[in-house]
Amino acid sequence: MSNGSTRRFIAAGSGAFALAALAYACAPSAKSNSSAGLLAGDAASRTYVPPGSYDEFYSFMSGGFSGQILVYGLPSGRLIKTIPVFSQFPENGWGYSEESKPMLNTTFGFVPWDDTHHPELSQTDGVPDGRWLFINANNTPRVARIDLKRFETTEILQIPNAAGGHASPFVTPDSKYLVSATRFSVPIPQADVPIESYKQNFKGTLTFIRADQPGKMDIAFQIMMPGFDYDLGHAGKGPSDGWFFFTTYNSEEANTKLEVNASQADKDYIAAVNYRKAEQCIADGKGKKFGGTYVHNYLPGDSYVATTETKNGVTLLDPSACDGVVYYLPTPKSPHGVDIDPSGEYIVVGGKLATVIPVHSFAKMQKAIADKAFEKTIDGIPVLKYDAVVAGEVQKPGLGPLHTEFDGKGNAYTSMFISSEVVKWKLGTWQVLDRIPVYYSVGHVMIPGGDSKKPWGKYLVAMDKITKDRYLPTGPEMSRAAQLIDISGDKMKLLLDFPTMGEPHYAQAIPASLIKGNSIKFDKLTENGNPYVTKAESEGGIARSGKRVDIKMIAVRSHFAPDNFEGVQLGDTVYFHVTNIEQDWNIGHGFAVFGAQTSNLILPPGETRTLKWVPQATGVYPFYCTDFCSALHQEMQGYIRVSAPGSSVALSANTSKRAQTQNATGTTRESEHAEKHDHAREGSR
Ligand code: RUQ
Ligand code: CUA
């Protein structure tokens, strides 16, 4: 018996399965090789991207608890880039260089780690457009913008009055707003209260973030909500444009042993938010000024020197002050994902403990609101009647539905965490059409554009929490994995497994053609706005200001210039400002100094990056290029001398004679030829 039919059999009799089942997914015992065997040749040819050829899609996968984003090519499953976001990244110095450190500032100080979950591409008219990628930080609630011209994080906004930024950063079809909702309700504003006073004192917030102007990301408004857990969200589109839908669980408002205590009610809720109404109410003065301190970090495109701005206060809307802004839709049971189909009519919910997949109708919801088909209100929020809003239920889908994406051809694909499978079903008839086992415990599924108006419905990627026997054993800790599934035909076909970094909660993918032509090849040196830029050796040198010593130097194949420095004293703080003056694609250099307490820096062509060093002992320390850049890369090195405090060794940098002459005549062109470097004392600048 195949895995699939075993699961169907189990699912058939699963009216009330143990909660414990959530903790352990289908055992990998009956691993089926039949599909792989049958398709091996076919699958290989479909995922094979010959050397020198490009993949068809960029796929942006969350790094989960690594705090980063991983960029893979599809269909090959090749990892092509790590984009550091919320975590320091010693591979290139993100969060270590002086230029990037401010990006990780928060009101809690420098926070160089977070838990990323949901990459989200910017959209134009409901379709991913390839301009930006957004991602959330779950632990210290933040959202980040990644500029897809550079594949670099350029903006991070902290979310005040929140905890657990999980339902985030889903976008509206015009990318005007991103959202972030509190997974954990907390006292808002924060207060020292007994945890037992949860029901009186704990609240949730739904945050709308203005996101369509780079550099100006900010909190537009927050909506104060009952103290449930707000889990995931998605914007409406088409007829439901202007609405946002969030899942909630723990409507029991339990504060302990949630595994049991938040699983009591048969139904929790979808919070349907009419954000145009919220805008209107705020314009009418119904919002109130509320506290909340947060920071906005920005890495501008001219200098690439990040800054942190601290902000105070938000506009807060109470649903009871704005009629019709929020409704609750009863939904079984402890729902996780909420996904809107490409037409914008259907609201599909993954109820982790539900035995069906409920689908709400936006049209019915509108009618129920007009008819006032309410069963009760919670804190002034009307609860619509389930029967008045439900469009249908997918029966016997499997166990543990979490997330759904769409292929744009009328089909939906839902991940089944407990029964470890992806289930394909038809919108409108709610019939299950196909199912395929995955290995194992799938969280999200992703179809390129699969949550948008126009999915590119050729592939589906299943992102699995457990790999167990899929790869060579690597000790007790195994990587998570993604599986590429062909969804172009009636039957889903497993094409490829590939390991992922951290936990790949969610991913988004987009045709490569929408991004690859925009990619920047190098930064123009003439436009480098870093205050410590060194455009030629003649501009380099060493300068002291009290106990601070600034060193300016260039990196170019195959030397640093100047490359020897003296006059530093113990007790000084040294800043190496290194500019890579190369003006060619992918010609990077690196910088590391012996004795430094931090990572190396990788210097992209045309950029200046700064390494801070507090010497700990007198002596002479080498520094070198960490990136094998030329045949004479091993020669790319220099020394810095550290003397005792009060020493008479003068401050000096060995600027070459030629550079000094250039300096005198105002010429700034740097020769790439090796030069004889004379020791020359540089005057104080
Ligand atoms: S959530 S599966 Cu953020 Cu489903 Cu990870
Ligand atoms: Cu520059 Cu190696």
XYZ file of C-alpha atoms and ligand atoms in Angstrom:
692
model
C 0.000 0.000 0.000
C 1.388 3.380 -0.898
C 1.969 6.077 1.653
C -0.764 8.157 0.111
C -3.504 5.613 0.509
C -2.385 4.759 4.023
C -2.839 8.354 4.891
C -6.203 8.587 3.266
C -7.311 5.649 5.338
C -6.105 7.274 8.549
C -7.656 10.556 7.656
C -11.003 8.930 6.974
C -11.448 7.944 10.568
C -9.952 11.019 12.163
C -12.844 12.852 13.693
C -10.936 13.683 16.837
C -7.271 12.839 16.810
C -4.943 13.392 19.692
C -3.295 16.770 20.004
C -0.092 14.888 20.565
C -0.148 13.990 16.891
C 0.841 17.568 16.130
C 4.135 17.057 17.814
C 5.187 14.166 15.647
C 4.482 13.849 12.027
C 4.067 10.738 9.925
C 6.870 8.297 10.512
C 9.224 7.944 7.583
C 8.914 4.163 7.656
C 7.073 3.472 4.451
C 9.187 5.698 2.245
C 8.074 5.136 -1.273
C 10.664 5.076 -3.995
C 8.173 4.261 -6.681
C 7.504 7.788 -7.862
C 11.180 8.704 -7.802
C 12.178 5.496 -9.579
C 9.595 5.815 -12.259
C 10.440 9.408 -12.973
C 14.119 9.496 -12.214
C 15.328 10.194 -15.766
C 12.460 12.487 -16.513
C 12.826 14.360 -13.220
C 16.554 14.763 -13.719
C 16.117 16.300 -17.140
C 13.448 18.675 -15.844
C 15.577 20.060 -13.069
C 18.862 19.965 -14.929
C 20.178 23.416 -15.714
C 23.332 22.904 -17.770
C 26.536 24.578 -16.605
C 26.556 28.142 -17.847
C 22.783 28.359 -18.067
C 20.476 30.264 -15.788
C 17.565 29.014 -13.775
C 14.047 29.970 -14.768
C 13.041 31.383 -11.355
C 14.605 33.151 -8.449
C 13.313 31.650 -5.232
C 13.714 33.573 -1.994
C 13.597 31.242 0.961
C 13.422 32.256 4.549
C 16.415 31.286 6.652
C 14.157 30.910 9.696
C 16.250 30.979 12.833
C 19.351 31.890 10.814
C 17.766 35.325 10.396
C 18.708 35.505 6.714
C 17.251 34.977 3.255
C 18.578 32.331 0.935
C 18.260 32.757 -2.799
C 17.904 29.568 -4.811
C 17.519 29.033 -8.513
C 14.574 26.926 -9.650
C 14.250 24.310 -10.968
C 17.852 23.398 -10.159
C 17.637 24.016 -6.418
C 21.069 25.669 -6.541
C 21.834 28.082 -3.705
C 23.038 31.269 -5.377
C 23.126 33.799 -2.550
C 22.656 34.399 1.146
C 21.229 37.817 1.894
C 21.939 38.771 5.498
C 19.014 40.545 7.117
C 18.500 40.356 10.883
C 21.582 38.355 11.835
C 25.253 39.229 11.619
C 26.937 37.468 8.737
C 30.670 36.883 9.032
C 30.874 35.765 5.420
C 30.747 39.386 4.290
C 30.767 41.446 7.483
C 27.068 42.398 7.615
C 26.396 43.680 11.113
C 30.159 43.842 11.759
C 31.134 46.708 9.458
C 30.587 50.183 10.874
C 28.422 50.979 7.839
C 25.976 48.120 8.435
C 25.893 47.913 12.248
C 23.121 50.501 12.680
C 20.809 48.223 10.664
C 20.582 45.912 13.659
C 19.744 48.595 16.223
C 16.474 48.330 18.122
C 15.055 49.975 21.219
C 16.506 46.943 23.031
C 19.963 47.855 21.769
C 21.975 46.065 19.099
C 20.114 42.833 18.304
C 22.201 40.811 15.842
C 19.853 37.873 15.487
C 16.264 37.162 14.642
C 13.883 34.557 13.353
C 12.735 35.263 9.804
C 9.607 33.587 8.491
C 7.876 35.022 5.472
C 9.597 36.544 2.448
C 7.144 38.676 0.491
C 7.767 40.234 -2.915
C 6.449 43.692 -3.619
C 3.474 43.749 -5.956
C 2.014 46.010 -8.581
C -1.675 45.461 -9.195
C -1.571 42.221 -7.238
C 1.324 40.672 -9.177
C 4.912 40.320 -7.878
C 7.009 42.975 -9.594
C 10.601 42.179 -8.556
C 11.386 45.574 -7.010
C 11.731 44.610 -3.368
C 11.500 41.693 -1.064
C 10.206 42.088 2.483
C 10.673 39.784 5.435
C 9.636 39.766 9.078
C 11.530 39.267 12.312
C 9.500 37.190 14.684
C 11.328 37.630 17.989
C 12.013 41.364 18.141
C 9.218 42.446 15.820
C 10.725 44.096 12.765
C 10.245 44.167 9.010
C 12.987 44.524 6.432
C 13.153 45.681 2.843
C 15.643 44.021 0.504
C 16.471 45.926 -2.657
C 16.465 43.399 -5.497
C 18.777 45.526 -7.612
C 21.473 44.830 -5.038
C 20.154 41.785 -3.169
C 20.905 43.763 -0.030
C 18.881 44.735 3.008
C 18.378 48.478 2.842
C 15.735 49.198 5.473
C 14.544 47.763 8.783
C 11.594 49.057 10.803
C 10.845 47.976 14.344
C 7.212 47.442 15.348
C 6.236 48.989 18.693
C 3.381 47.777 20.923
C 3.866 44.233 19.665
C 5.416 40.875 20.479
C 6.018 38.064 18.040
C 5.884 39.713 14.620
C 4.634 36.570 12.917
C 1.651 37.611 10.778
C 4.009 39.648 8.669
C 5.058 41.174 6.258
C 2.228 40.460 3.827
C 1.605 43.225 1.290
C -1.403 44.885 -0.220
C -1.739 44.483 -4.008
C -0.256 47.960 -4.546
C 2.508 47.461 -1.943
C 1.215 50.517 -0.100
C 1.072 48.604 3.167
C 2.788 45.711 4.843
C 1.258 44.243 7.965
C 2.624 42.869 11.176
C 0.407 41.392 13.879
C 1.193 40.244 17.384
C 1.557 36.520 17.610
C 1.843 36.952 21.370
C -0.533 39.257 23.113
C 1.158 41.293 25.824
C 0.284 44.244 28.052
C 0.044 47.242 25.700
C 1.637 49.504 26.748
C 4.033 47.130 28.479
C 3.440 46.880 32.226
C 4.545 44.856 35.202
C 1.357 42.822 35.781
C 0.631 39.245 36.892
C 0.598 36.816 33.965
C -2.656 35.527 35.414
C -4.253 38.854 34.628
C -3.977 37.985 30.913
C -7.676 38.418 30.179
C -7.808 41.910 31.662
C -4.426 43.214 30.661
C -3.156 41.521 27.504
C -3.906 42.816 24.026
C -3.010 42.221 20.424
C -2.229 44.767 17.727
C -2.512 44.705 13.960
C 0.052 47.065 12.468
C -0.164 48.603 9.024
C 3.193 49.791 7.741
C 3.614 52.243 4.898
C 6.026 50.472 2.568
C 5.901 51.910 -0.941
C 8.551 54.610 -0.466
C 12.070 53.307 0.112
C 13.727 55.055 3.025
C 10.411 56.155 4.463
C 8.983 52.947 5.851
C 6.902 53.831 8.888
C 3.996 52.766 11.049
C 0.834 54.041 9.351
C -1.504 52.934 12.139
C -2.209 50.167 14.598
C -5.513 48.527 15.491
C -5.947 47.409 19.107
C -7.418 43.917 19.277
C -8.549 41.401 21.905
C -5.752 39.372 23.481
C -5.742 36.445 21.047
C -2.734 35.143 19.151
C -2.664 36.609 15.621
C -0.904 34.135 13.427
C -0.865 34.851 9.707
C -2.449 37.217 7.244
C -3.083 37.973 3.618
C -4.452 40.944 1.738
C -7.597 40.721 -0.312
C -7.432 41.356 -4.030
C -9.895 41.974 -6.857
C -13.312 42.236 -5.161
C -11.728 41.909 -1.705
C -9.085 44.569 -2.395
C -9.074 46.937 0.585
C -9.438 44.123 3.119
C -6.888 42.199 5.108
C -7.477 38.804 6.686
C -5.675 37.504 9.765
C -5.927 34.150 11.491
C -6.321 34.074 15.239
C -5.974 31.249 17.699
C -6.130 31.123 21.459
C -9.433 32.947 21.388
C -9.730 31.166 24.735
C -7.173 33.748 25.956
C -5.254 31.117 27.855
C -1.950 32.129 29.388
C -0.537 28.731 30.260
C -0.257 25.307 28.622
C -1.639 26.635 25.376
C -1.208 23.235 23.733
C -4.317 22.154 25.615
C -5.872 25.358 26.879
C -5.879 27.145 23.528
C -7.387 24.118 21.789
C -10.704 24.061 23.633
C -12.957 26.018 21.336
C -14.265 24.355 18.179
C -13.666 27.507 16.290
C -11.348 30.461 16.484
C -11.560 33.378 14.093
C -10.415 35.087 10.973
C -10.166 38.814 11.631
C -11.323 40.576 8.471
C -10.061 44.160 8.450
C -11.392 46.834 6.149
C -8.255 48.960 6.033
C -9.762 51.603 3.756
C -12.358 52.085 6.464
C -9.531 52.364 8.994
C -7.889 55.051 6.835
C -11.231 56.871 6.691
C -11.790 56.693 10.459
C -8.299 58.021 11.092
C -8.863 60.835 8.589
C -12.055 61.606 10.527
C -10.058 61.932 13.731
C -11.216 58.657 15.286
C -7.701 57.351 15.824
C -5.811 58.386 18.916
C -2.205 59.223 19.595
C -0.628 56.369 21.459
C 2.827 55.742 22.870
C 5.419 53.357 21.562
C 9.089 53.877 20.822
C 10.649 52.189 17.804
C 13.561 52.611 15.445
C 13.885 52.952 11.709
C 17.207 51.871 10.197
C 18.074 52.865 6.685
C 20.984 52.182 4.369
C 20.785 54.873 1.679
C 21.859 54.128 -1.859
C 24.468 56.890 -2.138
C 26.699 56.403 0.874
C 25.788 52.918 2.006
C 26.249 54.134 5.540
C 23.277 53.049 7.651
C 21.593 55.368 10.100
C 19.196 54.738 12.961
C 16.331 57.056 13.745
C 14.298 56.675 16.935
C 10.607 57.457 16.650
C 7.926 58.007 19.215
C 4.224 57.349 19.151
C 1.748 55.850 16.704
C -1.827 56.382 15.626
C -3.982 53.746 17.261
C -7.476 52.779 16.238
C -9.903 51.057 18.544
C -12.382 48.972 16.499
C -15.229 50.139 18.730
C -14.496 53.712 17.604
C -14.721 52.792 13.925
C -17.825 50.884 12.907
C -17.262 48.195 10.305
C -13.471 48.166 10.468
C -13.089 44.615 11.836
C -15.268 41.492 11.738
C -14.546 38.056 13.091
C -15.311 34.998 10.931
C -15.623 31.806 13.027
C -13.214 29.219 11.661
C -12.280 25.706 12.793
C -9.881 25.077 14.568
C -6.755 26.891 15.814
C -6.197 28.197 12.271
C -2.693 28.877 10.995
C -2.496 30.024 7.359
C -5.066 32.196 5.628
C -4.731 32.393 1.877
C -6.767 34.309 -0.677
C -7.309 32.735 -4.085
C -6.229 34.604 -7.255
C -9.780 35.816 -7.912
C -10.003 37.416 -4.463
C -13.295 35.681 -3.671
C -12.152 32.745 -1.545
C -10.522 32.896 1.861
C -8.890 29.529 2.532
C -7.942 28.652 6.078
C -5.557 26.009 7.378
C -7.047 24.928 10.701
C -4.243 22.962 12.305
C -6.697 20.845 14.272
C -9.555 20.968 11.792
C -10.688 17.883 9.935
C -11.758 19.934 6.922
C -10.332 22.907 5.055
C -12.893 25.671 5.457
C -13.202 28.229 2.685
C -15.002 31.512 3.267
C -16.653 33.541 0.545
C -15.921 37.236 0.366
C -19.266 37.845 -1.382
C -21.121 35.979 1.372
C -19.177 37.900 3.974
C -20.308 41.192 2.423
C -23.893 40.002 2.434
C -23.657 38.764 6.026
C -22.358 42.173 7.062
C -25.204 43.902 5.216
C -27.727 41.490 6.812
C -26.095 41.894 10.219
C -25.836 38.093 10.466
C -23.918 38.339 13.734
C -23.787 35.660 16.406
C -22.233 37.961 19.036
C -19.669 40.682 19.483
C -16.247 40.464 21.146
C -14.977 43.785 22.509
C -17.246 45.567 20.064
C -16.162 43.414 17.102
C -19.111 41.657 15.404
C -18.732 37.897 14.943
C -20.406 36.778 11.720
C -22.300 33.489 11.585
C -20.207 30.638 10.213
C -22.963 29.406 7.889
C -23.444 32.904 6.560
C -19.837 33.220 5.398
C -18.581 29.736 4.575
C -18.407 28.875 0.875
C -17.508 25.254 1.347
C -15.297 22.778 3.098
C -12.745 20.433 1.609
C -13.634 17.072 3.163
C -11.016 14.550 4.308
C -8.072 16.528 3.045
C -5.557 14.825 5.346
C -4.217 15.822 8.728
C -2.914 19.144 9.942
C -3.646 21.596 7.100
C -1.348 24.612 7.364
C -0.877 26.628 4.194
C -2.408 26.890 0.723
C -1.186 28.300 -2.577
C -2.841 28.458 -5.988
C -1.836 27.600 -9.550
C -4.040 30.144 -11.327
C -5.936 27.320 -13.052
C -8.613 26.915 -10.411
C -6.668 24.580 -8.157
C -5.414 24.952 -4.620
C -2.557 23.084 -2.946
C -2.553 22.667 0.812
C 0.269 21.450 3.026
C -0.650 18.743 5.521
C 1.811 18.873 8.373
C 0.758 15.757 10.243
C 0.115 13.462 7.308
C 3.187 14.842 5.460
C 1.611 15.428 2.101
C 0.494 18.095 -0.317
C -3.150 17.924 -1.317
C -4.466 19.388 -4.541
C -8.123 20.355 -4.593
C -10.507 22.301 -6.760
C -11.787 25.760 -5.890
C -15.580 25.860 -6.064
C -16.233 22.111 -5.940
C -13.870 21.549 -2.964
C -13.001 18.123 -4.372
C -9.652 16.567 -3.589
C -7.981 15.883 -6.954
C -4.564 14.544 -6.049
C -2.158 14.099 -3.183
C 1.570 13.494 -2.972
C 3.701 12.468 -0.004
C 6.508 14.777 1.095
C 9.457 14.016 3.361
C 8.520 15.079 6.053
C 6.261 17.400 8.037
C 5.670 20.079 5.467
C 5.101 23.652 6.647
C 4.543 26.055 3.806
C 4.100 25.259 0.155
C 5.094 27.823 -2.455
C 4.140 28.291 -6.072
C 5.858 31.184 -7.890
C 3.297 33.994 -7.564
C 1.056 31.456 -5.820
C -0.466 33.944 -3.382
C -0.937 36.626 -6.051
C -3.423 37.440 -8.780
C -1.341 35.656 -11.442
C 0.468 32.551 -10.279
C 3.157 31.082 -12.539
C 1.728 27.648 -11.758
C 4.409 25.309 -13.043
C 6.219 24.243 -9.881
C 5.421 23.904 -6.234
C 8.040 23.864 -3.515
C 7.188 22.000 -0.329
C 9.224 23.125 2.661
C 9.792 20.356 5.144
C 10.657 20.576 8.802
C 12.205 17.146 9.087
C 14.470 15.288 6.675
C 15.564 12.250 8.718
C 16.619 9.692 6.139
C 16.603 11.884 3.016
C 20.277 12.830 3.191
C 23.517 11.334 4.413
C 23.441 11.454 8.216
C 25.161 14.506 9.686
C 24.867 13.712 13.367
C 21.871 14.602 15.484
C 21.195 17.832 13.643
C 20.023 17.518 10.075
C 19.238 20.319 7.671
C 15.662 21.043 6.685
C 14.688 20.594 3.092
C 12.692 21.765 0.170
C 11.107 19.546 -2.436
C 10.327 20.650 -5.946
C 7.100 19.273 -7.342
C 5.910 19.557 -10.926
C 2.292 20.766 -10.912
C 1.932 21.368 -14.639
C -0.124 18.208 -15.213
C -3.077 16.527 -13.510
C -0.807 14.542 -11.234
C 1.818 16.134 -9.054
C 5.322 14.775 -9.626
C 8.226 14.988 -7.226
C 11.267 16.272 -9.130
C 13.947 17.218 -6.643
C 15.016 17.406 -3.002
C 17.404 20.103 -1.868
C 18.589 21.065 1.604
C 17.922 24.528 2.990
C 19.561 26.719 5.626
C 17.904 27.329 8.958
C 14.187 26.727 8.709
C 12.556 27.493 5.393
C 9.191 28.646 6.662
C 8.011 30.326 3.550
C 9.484 31.340 0.225
C 8.448 33.351 -2.773
C 9.595 32.932 -6.331
C 9.409 35.038 -9.454
C 10.500 34.539 -13.076
C 14.180 35.414 -13.371
C 13.370 37.684 -16.319
C 11.678 40.146 -13.936
C 14.819 40.659 -11.865
C 18.028 39.662 -13.566
C 18.254 42.615 -15.948
C 18.039 45.071 -13.029
C 20.916 43.663 -11.055
C 23.644 46.217 -10.334
C 27.120 45.090 -11.389
C 29.189 47.547 -9.366
C 28.833 50.856 -7.575
C 30.273 53.857 -9.372
C 33.248 55.150 -7.448
C 32.344 58.676 -8.516
C 29.013 58.281 -6.701
C 30.429 56.767 -3.517
C 29.133 59.060 -0.754
C 30.851 57.391 2.192
C 32.514 60.206 4.195
C 35.682 58.098 4.381
C 35.844 57.101 0.729
C 39.356 56.875 -0.734
C 39.207 57.149 -4.494
C 42.956 56.953 -5.057
C 46.031 56.137 -3.041
C 46.853 59.844 -2.886
C 43.725 60.358 -0.758
C 44.689 57.620 1.664
C 46.487 57.994 4.959
C 46.258 57.924 8.724
C 44.885 60.601 11.043
C 44.471 60.914 14.774
C 41.795 62.694 16.747
C 42.347 62.100 20.452
C 42.291 58.348 20.921
C 40.591 57.727 17.627
C 42.711 56.827 14.609
C 41.219 56.752 11.117
C 42.970 54.921 8.328
C 41.895 55.434 4.738
C 43.121 53.062 2.096
C 42.278 51.609 -1.260
C 42.034 47.979 -2.276
C 42.783 47.187 -5.890
C 44.341 44.193 -7.616
C 46.722 43.359 -5.948
C 47.529 45.740 -3.131
C 46.256 47.920 -0.365
C 47.577 51.465 -0.485
C 48.914 52.812 1.718
C 49.835 49.419 3.126
C 51.979 50.093 6.209
C 50.933 52.202 9.163
C 52.744 53.288 12.313
C 52.017 55.565 15.231
C 49.005 53.744 16.684
C 49.151 53.427 20.462
C 47.596 51.019 22.866
C 44.346 52.556 24.061
C 43.505 53.855 20.584
C 40.500 52.773 18.613
C 41.408 52.236 14.993
C 38.983 52.506 12.089
C 40.122 50.964 8.809
C 38.100 52.563 6.012
C 38.829 50.450 2.984
C 37.543 51.361 -0.468
C 37.526 48.826 -3.246
C 38.235 51.069 -6.234
C 37.660 48.339 -8.824
C 35.059 49.239 -11.418
C 34.210 45.821 -12.720
C 31.524 43.239 -11.982
C 32.225 40.748 -9.224
C 35.775 41.936 -8.497
C 35.685 41.916 -4.735
C 38.390 42.240 -2.130
C 38.341 41.388 1.526
C 39.910 42.849 4.636
C 40.939 41.234 7.905
C 43.503 42.286 10.501
C 45.267 39.967 12.950
C 44.080 40.597 16.488
C 40.764 42.124 15.509
C 37.763 40.954 17.505
C 35.352 40.867 14.595
C 34.735 39.328 11.197
C 36.399 40.104 7.889
C 34.786 42.570 5.515
C 33.994 41.781 1.931
C 34.243 44.864 -0.247
C 32.109 44.975 -3.372
C 33.548 47.015 -6.251
C 33.136 50.746 -5.679
C 32.175 50.455 -1.993
C 33.809 51.599 1.220
C 33.499 49.509 4.346
C 34.922 50.128 7.793
C 36.374 47.769 10.347
C 36.795 48.927 13.934
C 39.723 47.575 15.924
C 40.808 48.139 19.498
C 44.368 46.743 19.711
C 44.989 44.689 22.828
C 48.795 44.511 22.866
C 51.781 46.276 21.337
C 53.381 44.711 18.296
C 53.132 44.615 14.534
C 50.011 43.092 13.020
C 49.479 41.964 9.452
C 46.292 42.570 7.545
C 45.360 40.907 4.281
C 42.802 40.485 1.551
C 40.504 37.569 2.344
C 39.029 37.202 -1.137
C 41.233 35.475 -3.715
C 41.172 38.255 -6.260
C 44.137 37.770 -8.561
C 47.270 35.765 -9.142
C 48.989 38.058 -6.632
C 46.210 37.873 -4.062
C 48.593 36.307 -1.571
C 50.744 39.439 -1.911
C 47.797 41.654 -1.005
C 48.769 42.464 2.576
C 50.150 45.141 4.869
C 51.195 45.848 8.466
C 50.102 48.052 11.283
C 52.403 48.836 14.189
C 50.991 49.326 17.690
C 53.213 51.107 20.197
C 52.963 51.745 23.912
C 50.868 54.663 25.158
C 52.821 57.903 24.922
C 55.355 56.403 22.492
C 57.280 58.788 20.246
C 56.628 56.767 17.074
C 55.076 59.264 14.671
C 51.879 58.660 12.824
C 52.785 57.486 9.338
C 51.413 55.795 6.243
C 53.657 54.675 3.431
C 52.030 56.545 0.598
C 54.057 56.002 -2.559
C 56.057 58.840 -4.113
C 53.959 58.735 -7.169
C 50.769 59.115 -5.153
C 52.284 62.039 -3.289
C 53.077 63.717 -6.590
C 49.543 63.053 -7.744
C 48.331 64.562 -4.547
C 50.378 67.693 -5.198
C 49.122 68.052 -8.778
C 45.566 67.138 -7.858
C 45.542 64.068 -10.053
C 43.507 61.276 -8.547
C 43.990 58.488 -11.007
C 45.313 55.381 -9.340
C 47.875 53.395 -11.236
C 47.357 49.664 -11.180
C 51.053 49.027 -11.673
C 53.107 47.918 -8.766
C 54.986 50.839 -7.312
C 57.909 51.182 -5.070
C 56.463 52.224 -1.766
C 58.548 54.665 0.168
C 57.986 55.342 3.777
C 56.625 58.799 3.942
C 55.312 60.594 6.900
C 51.959 62.096 6.435
C 51.213 65.319 8.214
C 48.160 65.632 10.371
C 45.100 66.103 8.252
S 4.638 29.828 9.498
S 5.426 26.838 8.624
Cu 5.741 31.423 9.967
Cu 3.570 28.210 8.921
Cu 6.364 28.669 9.362
Cu 42.221 41.461 -3.093
Cu 42.604 39.190 -2.726
